[in-house]
Short mmCIF file of C-alpha atoms in Angstrom, two decimals:
data_model
loop_
_atom_site.label_atom_id
_atom_site.label_comp_id
_atom_site.label_asym_id
_atom_site.label_seq_id
_atom_site.Cartn_x
_atom_site.Cartn_y
_atom_site.Cartn_z
CA MET C 1 -43.91 51.81 125.92
CA GLU C 2 -41.95 54.79 127.06
CA CYS C 3 -41.42 58.28 125.71
CA PRO C 4 -38.18 59.50 127.32
CA GLU C 5 -38.31 62.49 124.98
CA LEU C 6 -41.16 64.00 127.00
CA PRO C 7 -39.91 63.91 130.64
CA ALA C 8 -36.44 65.04 129.56
CA LEU C 9 -37.96 67.97 127.72
CA GLU C 10 -40.29 68.93 130.59
CA ALA C 11 -37.41 68.83 133.07
CA GLN C 12 -35.42 71.27 130.94
CA ASP C 13 -38.23 73.69 130.13
CA PRO C 14 -41.83 73.34 131.38
CA ALA C 15 -43.05 75.54 128.51
CA ALA C 16 -41.25 73.43 125.90
CA ASP C 17 -42.75 72.04 122.70
CA ILE C 18 -44.55 69.03 124.18
CA GLU C 19 -46.42 68.32 120.95
CA GLY C 20 -43.10 68.17 119.10
CA ALA C 21 -41.62 65.82 121.72
CA LEU C 22 -44.62 63.52 121.46
CA GLY C 23 -44.22 63.53 117.67
CA GLU C 24 -40.57 62.55 118.07
CA CYS C 25 -41.61 59.74 120.41
CA ARG C 26 -44.26 58.54 117.95
CA ASP C 27 -41.79 58.59 115.08
CA ARG C 28 -39.16 56.70 117.12
CA LEU C 29 -41.64 54.03 118.21
CA ALA C 30 -42.98 53.60 114.67
CA GLY C 31 -39.40 53.40 113.41
CA ASP C 32 -38.75 50.64 115.95
CA GLY C 33 -41.67 48.68 114.46
CA VAL C 34 -44.26 49.42 117.15
CA ASP C 35 -47.78 49.28 115.67
CA LEU C 36 -49.29 52.35 117.31
CA ASP C 37 -52.68 51.58 115.76
CA ALA C 38 -52.85 48.54 118.06
CA PHE C 39 -53.30 50.77 121.13
CA HIS C 40 -56.95 51.68 121.59
CA HIS C 41 -59.92 51.07 123.91
CA LEU C 42 -60.97 47.78 122.35
CA ALA C 43 -57.45 46.38 122.37
CA ASN C 44 -57.14 47.29 126.06
CA ALA C 45 -60.45 45.54 126.80
CA ARG C 46 -59.24 42.45 124.94
CA ASP C 47 -56.08 42.51 127.04
CA VAL C 48 -58.20 42.16 130.19
CA ASP C 49 -59.41 38.80 128.92
CA VAL C 50 -55.90 37.76 127.82
CA VAL C 51 -54.61 38.48 131.34
CA ARG C 52 -57.58 36.62 132.89
CA ARG C 53 -56.81 33.51 130.86
CA ALA C 54 -53.06 33.77 131.50
CA LEU C 55 -53.72 33.86 135.25
CA GLY C 56 -56.07 30.89 135.00
CA TYR C 57 -59.20 32.63 136.32
CA ASP C 58 -62.70 31.77 135.11
CA ARG C 59 -64.13 35.13 136.16
CA LEU C 60 -62.81 38.51 137.27
CA ASN C 61 -63.86 41.32 139.56
CA LEU C 62 -62.86 44.48 137.72
CA GLN C 63 -62.20 47.85 139.26
CA GLY C 64 -61.72 50.81 136.96
CA GLY C 65 -60.85 54.38 137.71
CA SER C 66 -60.79 57.29 135.29
CA TYR C 67 -59.96 55.88 131.83
CA GLY C 68 -60.06 52.39 133.34
CA THR C 69 -63.83 52.73 133.70
CA GLN C 70 -64.15 52.67 129.91
CA VAL C 71 -61.86 49.66 129.64
CA ALA C 72 -63.76 47.80 132.38
CA LEU C 73 -67.12 48.51 130.74
CA LEU C 74 -65.86 47.35 127.34
CA ALA C 75 -64.36 44.21 128.84
CA ALA C 76 -67.65 43.41 130.58
CA GLU C 77 -69.60 44.09 127.38
CA ARG C 78 -67.32 41.87 125.28
CA SER C 79 -67.20 38.91 127.68
CA PRO C 80 -69.93 39.21 130.32
CA GLU C 81 -69.60 35.53 131.22
CA THR C 82 -66.03 36.15 132.42
CA ILE C 83 -66.81 39.16 134.62
CA ARG C 84 -68.24 38.67 138.10
CA SER C 85 -68.42 42.34 139.08
CA VAL C 86 -67.40 45.81 137.94
CA THR C 87 -66.65 48.76 140.23
CA LEU C 88 -66.27 52.15 138.58
CA SER C 89 -64.72 54.93 140.63
CA PRO C 90 -65.19 57.60 139.42
CA PRO C 91 -67.22 56.50 136.43
CA ILE C 92 -66.80 58.22 133.08
CA ASP C 93 -69.76 58.20 130.72
CA PRO C 94 -68.60 56.00 127.82
CA ARG C 95 -70.83 57.97 125.44
CA GLU C 96 -68.77 61.10 126.01
CA ASN C 97 -65.30 61.97 124.81
CA TRP C 98 -63.63 62.58 128.17
CA VAL C 99 -60.54 64.07 126.52
CA ASP C 100 -62.66 66.99 125.27
CA GLY C 101 -63.54 67.81 128.90
CA ILE C 102 -59.96 68.06 130.15
CA PRO C 103 -59.46 71.79 129.46
CA ALA C 104 -62.75 72.75 131.13
CA GLY C 105 -62.00 70.49 134.10
CA PHE C 106 -58.55 72.00 134.45
CA ALA C 107 -60.04 75.50 134.32
CA ARG C 108 -62.55 74.58 137.06
CA ALA C 109 -59.72 73.19 139.20
CA LEU C 110 -57.71 76.39 138.78
CA ASP C 111 -60.78 78.45 139.71
CA ARG C 112 -61.16 76.40 142.91
CA VAL C 113 -57.49 76.79 143.82
CA SER C 114 -57.73 80.52 143.12
CA ALA C 115 -60.74 80.87 145.43
CA VAL C 116 -59.07 78.86 148.22
CA CYS C 117 -55.84 80.86 147.88
CA ALA C 118 -57.75 84.16 148.00
CA ASP C 119 -59.37 83.04 151.28
CA ASP C 120 -56.14 81.75 152.81
CA PRO C 121 -53.94 84.57 154.16
CA ALA C 122 -50.70 82.55 153.91
CA CYS C 123 -51.38 81.55 150.30
CA HIS C 124 -52.52 85.02 149.31
CA SER C 125 -49.43 86.53 150.94
CA ALA C 126 -47.11 84.11 149.12
CA VAL C 127 -48.82 84.19 145.71
CA GLY C 128 -50.79 87.41 145.60
CA ASP C 129 -53.37 87.38 142.82
CA PHE C 130 -53.44 83.70 141.85
CA ASP C 131 -55.18 84.32 138.51
CA ALA C 132 -52.60 86.97 137.57
CA ALA C 133 -49.75 84.63 138.62
CA ILE C 134 -51.12 81.87 136.37
CA ALA C 135 -51.69 84.26 133.47
CA ALA C 136 -48.10 85.49 133.76
CA GLN C 137 -46.67 82.00 133.17
CA PRO C 138 -45.06 81.42 129.75
CA ARG C 139 -47.17 79.47 127.27
#
């Protein structure tokens, strides 16, 4: 599944209406007959087993990163007899809504970059006040 509406929009204007572009993509996909309700954690976990069977394996070693940790845990929970091992790096607590943490994580990352830039003469000379430079960007 692709959403060409989004990259084209971002290339033209980084402050563009991303939510609107995603809505256009959703509407186009739905108009093309794509069942968007079929894309969720459980469906992705089921797909792991479909791929396992298609490849002819009895058991899998799963490695999941970021969102993939949730998919790997669900796949192991659904069909433990088909999973030999699971490696999660970095693990995400499946009891938490990781999407809710994205803004706070982004803010922490910006704070770290700001601190590093303030301590680095070349960065500070090129950017000046990092926080002010970020705040001045169009929203």
